[in-house]
Coordinates of C-alpha atoms (C1' of nucleotides) in Angstrom, one line a residue:
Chain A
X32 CA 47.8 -14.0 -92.6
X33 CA 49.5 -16.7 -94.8
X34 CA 52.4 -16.1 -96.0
X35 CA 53.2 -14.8 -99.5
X36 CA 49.6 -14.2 -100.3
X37 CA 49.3 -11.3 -103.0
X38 CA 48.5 -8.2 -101.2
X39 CA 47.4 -4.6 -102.5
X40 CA 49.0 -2.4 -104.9
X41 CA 50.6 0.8 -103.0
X42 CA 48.0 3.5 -102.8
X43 CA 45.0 1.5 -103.7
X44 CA 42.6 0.3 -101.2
X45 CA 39.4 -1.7 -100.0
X46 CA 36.7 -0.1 -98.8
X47 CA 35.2 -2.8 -96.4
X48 CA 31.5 -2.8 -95.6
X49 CA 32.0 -0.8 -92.4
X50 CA 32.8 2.3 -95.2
X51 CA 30.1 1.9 -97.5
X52 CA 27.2 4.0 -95.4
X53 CA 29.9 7.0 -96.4
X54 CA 29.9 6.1 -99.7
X55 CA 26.6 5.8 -99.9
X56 CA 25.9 8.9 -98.1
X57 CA 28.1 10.9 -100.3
X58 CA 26.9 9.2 -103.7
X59 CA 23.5 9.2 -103.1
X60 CA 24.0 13.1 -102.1
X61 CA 25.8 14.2 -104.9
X62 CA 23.7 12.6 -107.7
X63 CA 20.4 14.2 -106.0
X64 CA 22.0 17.8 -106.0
X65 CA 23.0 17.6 -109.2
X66 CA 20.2 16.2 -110.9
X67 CA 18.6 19.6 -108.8
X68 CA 21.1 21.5 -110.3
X69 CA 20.1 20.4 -113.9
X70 CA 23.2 18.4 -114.7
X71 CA 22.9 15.2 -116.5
X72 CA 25.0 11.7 -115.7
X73 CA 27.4 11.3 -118.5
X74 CA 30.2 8.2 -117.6
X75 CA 33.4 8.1 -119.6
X76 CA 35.6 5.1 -120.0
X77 CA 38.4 4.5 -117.2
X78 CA 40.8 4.3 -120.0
X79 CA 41.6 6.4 -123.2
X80 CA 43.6 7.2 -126.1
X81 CA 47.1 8.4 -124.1
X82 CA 47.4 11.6 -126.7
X83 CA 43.7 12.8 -124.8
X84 CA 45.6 13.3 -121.0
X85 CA 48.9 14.3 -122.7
X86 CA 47.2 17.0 -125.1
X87 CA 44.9 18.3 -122.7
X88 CA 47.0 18.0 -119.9
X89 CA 49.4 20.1 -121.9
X90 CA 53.1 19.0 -122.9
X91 CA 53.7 22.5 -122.0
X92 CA 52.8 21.3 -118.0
X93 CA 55.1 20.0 -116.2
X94 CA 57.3 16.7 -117.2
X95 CA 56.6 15.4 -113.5
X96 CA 52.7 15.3 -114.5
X97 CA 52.9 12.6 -117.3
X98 CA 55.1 10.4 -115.3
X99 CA 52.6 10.3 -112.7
X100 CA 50.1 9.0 -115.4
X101 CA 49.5 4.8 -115.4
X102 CA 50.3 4.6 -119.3
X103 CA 51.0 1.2 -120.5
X104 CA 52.5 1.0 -124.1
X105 CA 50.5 -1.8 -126.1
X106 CA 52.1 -4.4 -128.5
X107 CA 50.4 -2.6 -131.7
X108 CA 52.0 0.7 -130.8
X109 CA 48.8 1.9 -129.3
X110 CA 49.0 4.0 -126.4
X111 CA 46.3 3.9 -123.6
X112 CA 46.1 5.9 -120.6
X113 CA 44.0 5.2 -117.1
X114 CA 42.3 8.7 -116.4
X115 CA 44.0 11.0 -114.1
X116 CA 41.2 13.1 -114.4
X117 CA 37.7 13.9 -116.2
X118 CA 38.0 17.3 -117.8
X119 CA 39.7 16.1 -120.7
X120 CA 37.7 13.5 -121.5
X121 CA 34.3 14.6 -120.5
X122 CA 35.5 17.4 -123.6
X123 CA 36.2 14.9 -125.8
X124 CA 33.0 13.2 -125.2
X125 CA 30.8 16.3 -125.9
X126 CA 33.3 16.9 -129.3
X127 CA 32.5 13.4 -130.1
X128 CA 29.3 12.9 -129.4
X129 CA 28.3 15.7 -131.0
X130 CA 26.9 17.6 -128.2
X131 CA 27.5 21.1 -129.3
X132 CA 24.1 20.2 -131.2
X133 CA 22.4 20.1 -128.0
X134 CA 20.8 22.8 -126.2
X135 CA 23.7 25.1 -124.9
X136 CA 24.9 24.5 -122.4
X137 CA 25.2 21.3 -121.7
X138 CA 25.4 20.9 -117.8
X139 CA 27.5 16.9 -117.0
X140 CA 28.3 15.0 -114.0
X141 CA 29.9 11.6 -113.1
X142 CA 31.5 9.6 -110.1
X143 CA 33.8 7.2 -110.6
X144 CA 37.3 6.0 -110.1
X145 CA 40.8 8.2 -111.3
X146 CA 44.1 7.1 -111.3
X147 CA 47.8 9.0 -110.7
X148 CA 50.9 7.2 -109.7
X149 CA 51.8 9.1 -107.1
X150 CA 53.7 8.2 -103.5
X151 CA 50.3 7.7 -101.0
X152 CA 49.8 10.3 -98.5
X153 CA 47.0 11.7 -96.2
X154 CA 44.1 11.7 -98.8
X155 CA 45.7 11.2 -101.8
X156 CA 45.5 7.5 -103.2
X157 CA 46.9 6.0 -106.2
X158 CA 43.3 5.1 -107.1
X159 CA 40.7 7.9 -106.2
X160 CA 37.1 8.6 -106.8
X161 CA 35.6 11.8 -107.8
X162 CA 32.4 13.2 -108.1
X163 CA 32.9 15.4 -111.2
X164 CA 30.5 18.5 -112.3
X165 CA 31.0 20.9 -115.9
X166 CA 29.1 23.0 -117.9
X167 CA 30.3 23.8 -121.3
X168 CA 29.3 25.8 -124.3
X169 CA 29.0 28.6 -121.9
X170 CA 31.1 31.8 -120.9
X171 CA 28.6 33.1 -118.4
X172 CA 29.9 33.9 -114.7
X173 CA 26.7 32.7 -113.6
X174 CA 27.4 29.2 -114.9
X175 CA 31.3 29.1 -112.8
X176 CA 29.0 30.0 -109.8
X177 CA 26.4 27.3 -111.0
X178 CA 29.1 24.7 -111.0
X179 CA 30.9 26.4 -107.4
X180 CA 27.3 26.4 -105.4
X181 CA 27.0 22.7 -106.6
X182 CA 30.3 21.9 -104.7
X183 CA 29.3 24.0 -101.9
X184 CA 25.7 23.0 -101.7
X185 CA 26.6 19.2 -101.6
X186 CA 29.2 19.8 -98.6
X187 CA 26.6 21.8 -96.6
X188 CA 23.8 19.3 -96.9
X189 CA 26.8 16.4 -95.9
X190 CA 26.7 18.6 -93.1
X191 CA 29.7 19.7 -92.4
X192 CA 30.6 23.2 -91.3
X193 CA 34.7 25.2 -91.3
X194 CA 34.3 25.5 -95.3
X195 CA 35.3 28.2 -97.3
X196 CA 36.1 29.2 -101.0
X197 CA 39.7 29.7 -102.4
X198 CA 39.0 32.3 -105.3
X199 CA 41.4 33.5 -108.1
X200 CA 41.5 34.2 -111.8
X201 CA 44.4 32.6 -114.1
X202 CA 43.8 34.7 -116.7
X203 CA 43.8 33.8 -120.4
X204 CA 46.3 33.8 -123.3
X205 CA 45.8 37.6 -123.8
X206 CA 47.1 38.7 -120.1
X207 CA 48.7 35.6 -118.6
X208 CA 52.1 35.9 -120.1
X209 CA 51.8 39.5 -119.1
X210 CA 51.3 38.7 -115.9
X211 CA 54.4 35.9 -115.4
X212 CA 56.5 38.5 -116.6
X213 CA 56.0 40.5 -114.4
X214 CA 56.4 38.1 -111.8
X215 CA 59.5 37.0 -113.4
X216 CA 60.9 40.4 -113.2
X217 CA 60.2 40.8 -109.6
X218 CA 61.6 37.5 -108.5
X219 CA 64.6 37.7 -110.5
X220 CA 65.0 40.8 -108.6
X221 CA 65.0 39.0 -105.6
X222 CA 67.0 35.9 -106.4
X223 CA 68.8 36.1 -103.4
X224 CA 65.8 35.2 -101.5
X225 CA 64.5 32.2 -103.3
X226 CA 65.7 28.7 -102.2
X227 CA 67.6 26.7 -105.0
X228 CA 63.7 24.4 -105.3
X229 CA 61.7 28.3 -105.7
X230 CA 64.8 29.0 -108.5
X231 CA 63.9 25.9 -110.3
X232 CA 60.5 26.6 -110.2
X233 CA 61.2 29.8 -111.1
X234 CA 62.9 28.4 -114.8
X235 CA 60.7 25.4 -115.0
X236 CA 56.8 26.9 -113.9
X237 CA 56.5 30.7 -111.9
X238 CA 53.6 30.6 -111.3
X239 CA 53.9 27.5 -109.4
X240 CA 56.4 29.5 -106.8
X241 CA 53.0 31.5 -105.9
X242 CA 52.1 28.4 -103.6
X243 CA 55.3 27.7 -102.8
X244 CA 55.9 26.5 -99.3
X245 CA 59.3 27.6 -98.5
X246 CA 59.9 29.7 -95.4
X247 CA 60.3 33.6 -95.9
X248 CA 58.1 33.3 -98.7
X249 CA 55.0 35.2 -97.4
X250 CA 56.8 37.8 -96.5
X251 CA 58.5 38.1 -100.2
X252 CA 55.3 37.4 -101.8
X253 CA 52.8 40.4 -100.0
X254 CA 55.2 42.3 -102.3
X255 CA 54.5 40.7 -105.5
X256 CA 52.9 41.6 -108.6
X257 CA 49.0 40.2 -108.5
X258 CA 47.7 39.0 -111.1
X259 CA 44.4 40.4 -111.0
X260 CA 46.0 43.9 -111.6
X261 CA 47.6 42.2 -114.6
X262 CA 43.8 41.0 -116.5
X263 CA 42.4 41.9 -119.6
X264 CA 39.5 43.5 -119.7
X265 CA 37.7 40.6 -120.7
X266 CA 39.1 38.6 -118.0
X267 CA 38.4 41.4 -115.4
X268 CA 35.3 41.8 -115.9
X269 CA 34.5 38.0 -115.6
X270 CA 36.0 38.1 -112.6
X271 CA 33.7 41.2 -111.3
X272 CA 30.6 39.5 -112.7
X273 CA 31.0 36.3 -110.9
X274 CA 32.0 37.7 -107.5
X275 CA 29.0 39.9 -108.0
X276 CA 27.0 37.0 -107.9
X277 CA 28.7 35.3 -105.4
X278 CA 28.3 38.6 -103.3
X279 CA 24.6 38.7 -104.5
X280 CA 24.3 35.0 -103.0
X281 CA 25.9 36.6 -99.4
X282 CA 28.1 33.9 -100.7
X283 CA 31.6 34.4 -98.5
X284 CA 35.2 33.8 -100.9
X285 CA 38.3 34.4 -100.0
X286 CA 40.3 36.3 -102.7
X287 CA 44.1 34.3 -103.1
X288 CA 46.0 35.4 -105.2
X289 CA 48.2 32.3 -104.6
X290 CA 45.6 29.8 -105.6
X291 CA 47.1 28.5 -109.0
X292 CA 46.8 25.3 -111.6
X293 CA 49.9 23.7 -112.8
X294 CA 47.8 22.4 -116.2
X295 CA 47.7 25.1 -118.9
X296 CA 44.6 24.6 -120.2
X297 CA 43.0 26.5 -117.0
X298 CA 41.6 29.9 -118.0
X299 CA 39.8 32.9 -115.6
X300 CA 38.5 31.6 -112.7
X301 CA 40.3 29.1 -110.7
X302 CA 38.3 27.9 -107.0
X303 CA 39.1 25.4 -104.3
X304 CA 37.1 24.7 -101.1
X305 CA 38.8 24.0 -98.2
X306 CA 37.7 22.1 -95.2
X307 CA 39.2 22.2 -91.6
X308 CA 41.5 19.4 -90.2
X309 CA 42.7 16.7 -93.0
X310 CA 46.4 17.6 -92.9
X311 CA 48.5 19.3 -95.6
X312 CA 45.7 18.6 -98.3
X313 CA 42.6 20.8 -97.3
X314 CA 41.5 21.1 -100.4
X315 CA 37.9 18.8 -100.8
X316 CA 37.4 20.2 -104.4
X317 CA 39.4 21.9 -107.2
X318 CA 37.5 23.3 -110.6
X319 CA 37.9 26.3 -112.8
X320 CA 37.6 27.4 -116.0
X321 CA 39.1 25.9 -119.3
X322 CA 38.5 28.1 -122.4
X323 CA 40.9 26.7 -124.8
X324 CA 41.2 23.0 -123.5
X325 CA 38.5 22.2 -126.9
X326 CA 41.0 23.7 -128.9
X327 CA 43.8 22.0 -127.4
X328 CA 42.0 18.8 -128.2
X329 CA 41.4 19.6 -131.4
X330 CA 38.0 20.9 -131.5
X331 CA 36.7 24.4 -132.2
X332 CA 36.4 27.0 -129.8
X333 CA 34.3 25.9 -126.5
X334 CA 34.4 27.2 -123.3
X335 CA 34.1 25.6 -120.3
X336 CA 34.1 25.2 -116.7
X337 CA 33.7 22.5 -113.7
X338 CA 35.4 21.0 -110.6
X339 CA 36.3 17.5 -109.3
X340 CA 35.6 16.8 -105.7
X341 CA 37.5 13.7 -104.0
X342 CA 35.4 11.1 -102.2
X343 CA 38.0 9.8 -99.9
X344 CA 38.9 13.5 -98.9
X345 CA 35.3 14.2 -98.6
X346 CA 35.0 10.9 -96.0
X347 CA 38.5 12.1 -94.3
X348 CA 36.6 15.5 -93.5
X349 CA 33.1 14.0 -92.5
X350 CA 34.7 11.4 -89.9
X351 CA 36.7 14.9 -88.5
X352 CA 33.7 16.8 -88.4
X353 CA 32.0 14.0 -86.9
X354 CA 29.4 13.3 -89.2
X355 CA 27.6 10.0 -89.3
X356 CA 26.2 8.2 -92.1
X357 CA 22.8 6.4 -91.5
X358 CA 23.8 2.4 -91.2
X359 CA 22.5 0.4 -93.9
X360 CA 19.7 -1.9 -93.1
X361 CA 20.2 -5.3 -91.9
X362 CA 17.9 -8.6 -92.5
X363 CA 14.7 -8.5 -89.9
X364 CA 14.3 -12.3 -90.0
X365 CA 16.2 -15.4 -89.7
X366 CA 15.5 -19.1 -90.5
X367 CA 17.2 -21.2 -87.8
X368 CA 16.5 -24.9 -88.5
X369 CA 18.3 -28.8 -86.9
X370 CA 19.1 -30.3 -90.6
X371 CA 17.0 -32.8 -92.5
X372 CA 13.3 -31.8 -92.9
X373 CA 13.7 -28.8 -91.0
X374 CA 16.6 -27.6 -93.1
X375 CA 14.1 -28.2 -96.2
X376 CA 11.7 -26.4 -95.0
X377 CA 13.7 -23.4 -93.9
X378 CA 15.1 -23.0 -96.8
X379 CA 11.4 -23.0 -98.7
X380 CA 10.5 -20.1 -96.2
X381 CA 13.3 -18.3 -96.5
X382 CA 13.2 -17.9 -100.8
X383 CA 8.6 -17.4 -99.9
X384 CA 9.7 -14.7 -97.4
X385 CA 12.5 -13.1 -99.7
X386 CA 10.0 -13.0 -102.4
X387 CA 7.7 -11.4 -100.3
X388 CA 9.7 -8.9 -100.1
X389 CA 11.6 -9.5 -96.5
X390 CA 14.8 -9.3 -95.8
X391 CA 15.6 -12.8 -94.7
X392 CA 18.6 -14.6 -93.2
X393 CA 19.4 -18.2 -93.6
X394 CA 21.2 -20.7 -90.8
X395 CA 23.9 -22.4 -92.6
X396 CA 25.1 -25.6 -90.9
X397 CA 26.1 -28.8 -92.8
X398 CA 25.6 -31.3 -89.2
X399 CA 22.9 -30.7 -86.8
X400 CA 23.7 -27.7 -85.1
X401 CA 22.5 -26.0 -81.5
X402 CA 19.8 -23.5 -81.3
X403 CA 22.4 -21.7 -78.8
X404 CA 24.4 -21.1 -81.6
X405 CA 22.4 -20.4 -84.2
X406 CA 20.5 -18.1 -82.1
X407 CA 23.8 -16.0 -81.2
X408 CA 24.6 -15.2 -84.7
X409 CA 20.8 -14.3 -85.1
X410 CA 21.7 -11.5 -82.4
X411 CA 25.5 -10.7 -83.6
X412 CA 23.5 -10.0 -87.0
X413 CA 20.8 -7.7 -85.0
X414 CA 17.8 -9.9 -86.4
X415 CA 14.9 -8.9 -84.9
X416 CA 12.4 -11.9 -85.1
X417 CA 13.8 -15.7 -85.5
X418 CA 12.0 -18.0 -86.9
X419 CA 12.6 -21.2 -85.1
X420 CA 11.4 -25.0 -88.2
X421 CA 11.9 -27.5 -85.4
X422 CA 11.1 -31.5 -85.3
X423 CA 8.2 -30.8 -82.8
X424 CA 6.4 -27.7 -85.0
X425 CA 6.9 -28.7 -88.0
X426 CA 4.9 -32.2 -86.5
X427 CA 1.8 -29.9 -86.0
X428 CA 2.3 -27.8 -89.4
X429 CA 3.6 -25.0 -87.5
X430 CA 6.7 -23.0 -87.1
X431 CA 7.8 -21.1 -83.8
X432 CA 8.5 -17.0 -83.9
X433 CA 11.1 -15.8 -81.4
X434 CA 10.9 -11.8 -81.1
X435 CA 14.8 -11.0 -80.6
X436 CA 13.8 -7.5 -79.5
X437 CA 11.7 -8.7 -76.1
X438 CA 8.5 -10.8 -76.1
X439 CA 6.9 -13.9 -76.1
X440 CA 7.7 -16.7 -78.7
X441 CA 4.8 -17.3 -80.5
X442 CA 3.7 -20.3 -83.0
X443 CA 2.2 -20.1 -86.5
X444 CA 1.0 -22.4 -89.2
X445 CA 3.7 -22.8 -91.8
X446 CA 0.9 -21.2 -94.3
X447 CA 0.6 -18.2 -92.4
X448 CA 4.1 -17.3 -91.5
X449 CA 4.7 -14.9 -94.6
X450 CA 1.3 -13.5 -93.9
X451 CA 2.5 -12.6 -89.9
X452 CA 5.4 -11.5 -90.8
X453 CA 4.6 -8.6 -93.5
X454 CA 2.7 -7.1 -90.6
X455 CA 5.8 -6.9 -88.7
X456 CA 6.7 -3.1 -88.7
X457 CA 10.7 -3.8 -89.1
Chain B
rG170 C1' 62.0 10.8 -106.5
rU171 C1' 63.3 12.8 -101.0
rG172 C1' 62.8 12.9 -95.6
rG173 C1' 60.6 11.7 -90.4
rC174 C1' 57.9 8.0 -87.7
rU175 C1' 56.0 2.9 -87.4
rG176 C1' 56.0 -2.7 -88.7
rU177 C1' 54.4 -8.7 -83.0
rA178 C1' 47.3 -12.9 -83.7
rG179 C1' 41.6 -10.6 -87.7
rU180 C1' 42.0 -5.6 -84.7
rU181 C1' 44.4 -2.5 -80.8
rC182 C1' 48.7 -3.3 -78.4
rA183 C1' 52.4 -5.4 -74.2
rG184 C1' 56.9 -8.0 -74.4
rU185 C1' 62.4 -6.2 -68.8
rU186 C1' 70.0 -6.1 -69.1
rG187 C1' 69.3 -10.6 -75.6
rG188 C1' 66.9 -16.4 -72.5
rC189 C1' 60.1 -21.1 -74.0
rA190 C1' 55.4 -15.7 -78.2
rG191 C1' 51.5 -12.7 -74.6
rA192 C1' 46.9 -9.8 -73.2
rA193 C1' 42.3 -7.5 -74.5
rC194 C1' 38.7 -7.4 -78.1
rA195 C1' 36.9 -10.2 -82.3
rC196 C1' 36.0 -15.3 -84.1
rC197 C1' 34.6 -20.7 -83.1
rU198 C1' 32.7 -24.5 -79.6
rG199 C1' 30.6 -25.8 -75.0
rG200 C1' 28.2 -24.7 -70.0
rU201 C1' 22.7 -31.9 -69.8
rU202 C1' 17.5 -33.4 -75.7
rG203 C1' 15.9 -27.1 -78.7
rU204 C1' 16.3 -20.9 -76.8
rG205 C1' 20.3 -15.1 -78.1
rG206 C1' 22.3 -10.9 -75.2
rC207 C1' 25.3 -11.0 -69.4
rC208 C1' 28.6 -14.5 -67.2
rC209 C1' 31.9 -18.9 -67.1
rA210 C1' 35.1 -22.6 -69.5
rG211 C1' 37.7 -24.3 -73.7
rG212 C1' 39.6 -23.7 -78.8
rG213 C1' 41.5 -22.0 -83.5
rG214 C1' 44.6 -18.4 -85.3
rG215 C1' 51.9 -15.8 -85.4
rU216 C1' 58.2 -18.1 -90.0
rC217 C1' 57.4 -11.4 -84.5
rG218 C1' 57.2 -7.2 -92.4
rU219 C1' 61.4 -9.8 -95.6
rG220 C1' 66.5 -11.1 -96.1
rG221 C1' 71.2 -10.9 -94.2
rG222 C1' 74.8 -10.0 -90.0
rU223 C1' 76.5 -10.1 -84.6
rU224 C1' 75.7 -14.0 -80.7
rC225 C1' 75.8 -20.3 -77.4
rG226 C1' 71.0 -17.9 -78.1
rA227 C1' 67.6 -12.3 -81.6
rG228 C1' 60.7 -10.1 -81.3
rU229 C1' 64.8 -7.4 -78.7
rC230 C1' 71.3 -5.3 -81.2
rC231 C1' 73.4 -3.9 -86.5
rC232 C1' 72.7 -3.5 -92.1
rA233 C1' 69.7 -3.7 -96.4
rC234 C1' 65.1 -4.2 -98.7
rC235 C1' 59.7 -4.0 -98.5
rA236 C1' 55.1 -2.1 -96.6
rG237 C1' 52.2 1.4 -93.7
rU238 C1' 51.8 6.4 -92.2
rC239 C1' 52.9 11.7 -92.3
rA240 C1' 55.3 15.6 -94.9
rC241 C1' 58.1 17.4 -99.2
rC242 C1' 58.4 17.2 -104.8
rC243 C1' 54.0 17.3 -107.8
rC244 C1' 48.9 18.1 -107.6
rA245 C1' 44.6 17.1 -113.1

RNA sequence: GUGGCUGUAGUUCAGUUGGCAGAACACCUGGUUGUGGCCCAGGGGGUCGUGGGUUCGAGUCCCACCAGUCACCCCA
């Protein structure tokens, strides 16, 4: 490498050719499933109004979240933000666009590029893609499983298997607060126990403690209030209804009460699915509900609910469950030529063939170049038939075919060389 | 923001008590006029992450910084 060249930001990354069959794979499989599903493309810009993020996001979230935002403070006092996420602003997009006039509801995906300044780490980039699914305008169970099978569906047809469903309810305004006080009263009874980072948490965000990672904390938390002893009756029976469904569906969950979101907007159900052996972040997708995240924003009362899934994590756990993608295809023919008139012609072929519809390959070489050579990028690049515009075929009007694959060169007339070669079975 | 580990060719890595910078693979060229793969020969490519220090002499020892990686914090 020379030196001083300008090299990539921390946490971003290329994704060379060798990657793009996964990325493929994974786009071409999640647009199909949910188009199956119902759900429409909608794409949002990359960057938006800064109040959208810190508004729906919640100032009441933690501090830490906005300063992992990329915010850049414009010379006209403007202030823009790259997207952390999509919730926020595929709400503000159906406010805006005036999609509460559509049919309800109205059933959205993307896929596209997100952006948190946060310190790299196994599957967690400063730049990420997401494949992105919500339904809103409706309060129906059925549509959190709608938007849960999706996720689900579009892991199992990726084929891979160790997955299973994180499930918990958040609550809502009406029993939340309930609920943290109670968990407030229980740790505060148990102060002694909680290391000085589970103390702050416990001033700055209880809930968070529920996932907390410090040692003795399983043990102290089997004892602890949960909160699905502490929801309404709206939110209970939400709750009941969808894992009804999920049951009806032989659909297997796993109940965690520890499964919490640090943003506030999060109401009722909160899922994750979690696949087997990518390090500390098992998580492939995160969604839940967000009942009062329109209000938040601005807009009337609209519920809601969806999930992001990350592509990079979802490559991580294909390459450990040792999935393949199908390799993309690769030219059939090449045009191999010695300069001058042969060069000419090759070139002619190779834009007739092209427009013919076949994949075509041209020999570069500014001098006259071997046939040696030529020929052994021809079989790095896996071509399968060469076409050979020498001095001595062109002299009879005709070019020579050299099967790469095994068999006999063959010669045909320049005029019939696009002819021959359609009937190739590549 | 915090901590562990790691930085040598495009890639994976070796490099002895401090003594001329290496291998494999990849890439390029050639092996008698223009015939691939296998084989053989040759070639290009490195401020040894960066800067300082110790030393006659540093890839090697010391310090700082940077980057990668894994974990914590946080996680939309």
């Amino acid at each position: 490498m020379f030196l001083n060249t300008i090299q990539r930001l921390q946490g971003f990354q290329d994704v060379l050719p060798d990657e793009q069959p996964y990325w493929d794979l994974i786009g071409r499989q999640a647009r199909l499933l949910a188009e199956r599903f119902g759900f429409q493309r909608l794409d949002i810009p990359i960057i938006e109004n800064s109040d959208l993020y810190q508004r729906g996001v919640g100032t009441g979230s933690d501090f830490f979240v906005q300063k992992e935002m990329y915010t850049i403070e414009e010379g006209d006092g403007e202030s823009i933000t790259l997207r952390p996420e999509f919730t926020a602003g595929f709400m503000r997009a159906y406010l805006e666009n005036g999609l509460s006039n559509w049919v309800q509801p109205v059933k959205l995906y993307t896929i596209g590029p997100a952006f948190r300044r946060e310190r790299p780490q196994a599957g967690r980039f400063r730049q990420h893609s997401q494949f992105n699914a919500e339904i809103i305008g409706e309060s129906d169970p059925a549509a959190d499983l709608e938007v849960m099978m999706l996720a689900m569906s579009l892991y199992r047809e990726l084929g891979f298997a160790g997955l299973t469903f994180q499930l918990n309810s958040t609550g809502c305004p009406a029993c939340k607060p309930t609920y943290i006080e109670a968990l407030k009263t229980f740790l505060q009874d148990h102060l002694e126990k909680l290391s000085p980072l589970d103390q702050e948490r416990l001033r700055r965000n209880p809930l968070r403690i529920l996932d907390s990672k410090e040692k003795g904390m399983d043990e102290l938390l089997a004892d602890a209030p949960h909160i699905l002893n502490y929801l309404c009756a709206d939110c209970e029976s939400h709750f009941a209804d969808l894992r009804g469904l999920l049951d009806a569906l032989e659909q297997s969950y796993t109940i965690n009460f520890r499964l919490v979101r640090g943003i506030d907007y999060y109401t009722k159900t909160v899922f994750e699915v979690w696949a087997e052996g990518i390090g500390a972040q098992a998580a492939v997708c995160g969604g839940g509900r967000y009942d009062i995240l329109a209000e938040a924003l601005g807009g009337p009362p609209t519920p809601g609910v969806g999930f992001g899934s990350g592509i990079e994590r979802i490559i991580r756990a294909l390459k450990e469950n040792g999935v393949h993608p199908p390799l993309p295809p690769v030219p059939s023919v090449m045009l191999v030529h010695f300069g001058g008139r042969t060069k000419e012609e090759a070139v002619k072929l190779t834009y007739t063939l092209r427009q013919a519809g076949i994949a075509t390959r041209l020999a570069f070489a500014r001098e006259r170049r071997s046939l040696k050579s030529q020929l052994r990028e021809a079989n790095k690049q896996q071509i399968q038939t060469v076409i050979i515009v020498g001095e001595s075929e062109l002299a009879e009007g005709k070019v020579a075919l050299r099967p790469l694959t095994g068999g006999e060169q063959t010669f045909v007339a320049l005029s019939e060389v696009v002819g021959v070669v359609s009937s190739f079975e590549f």
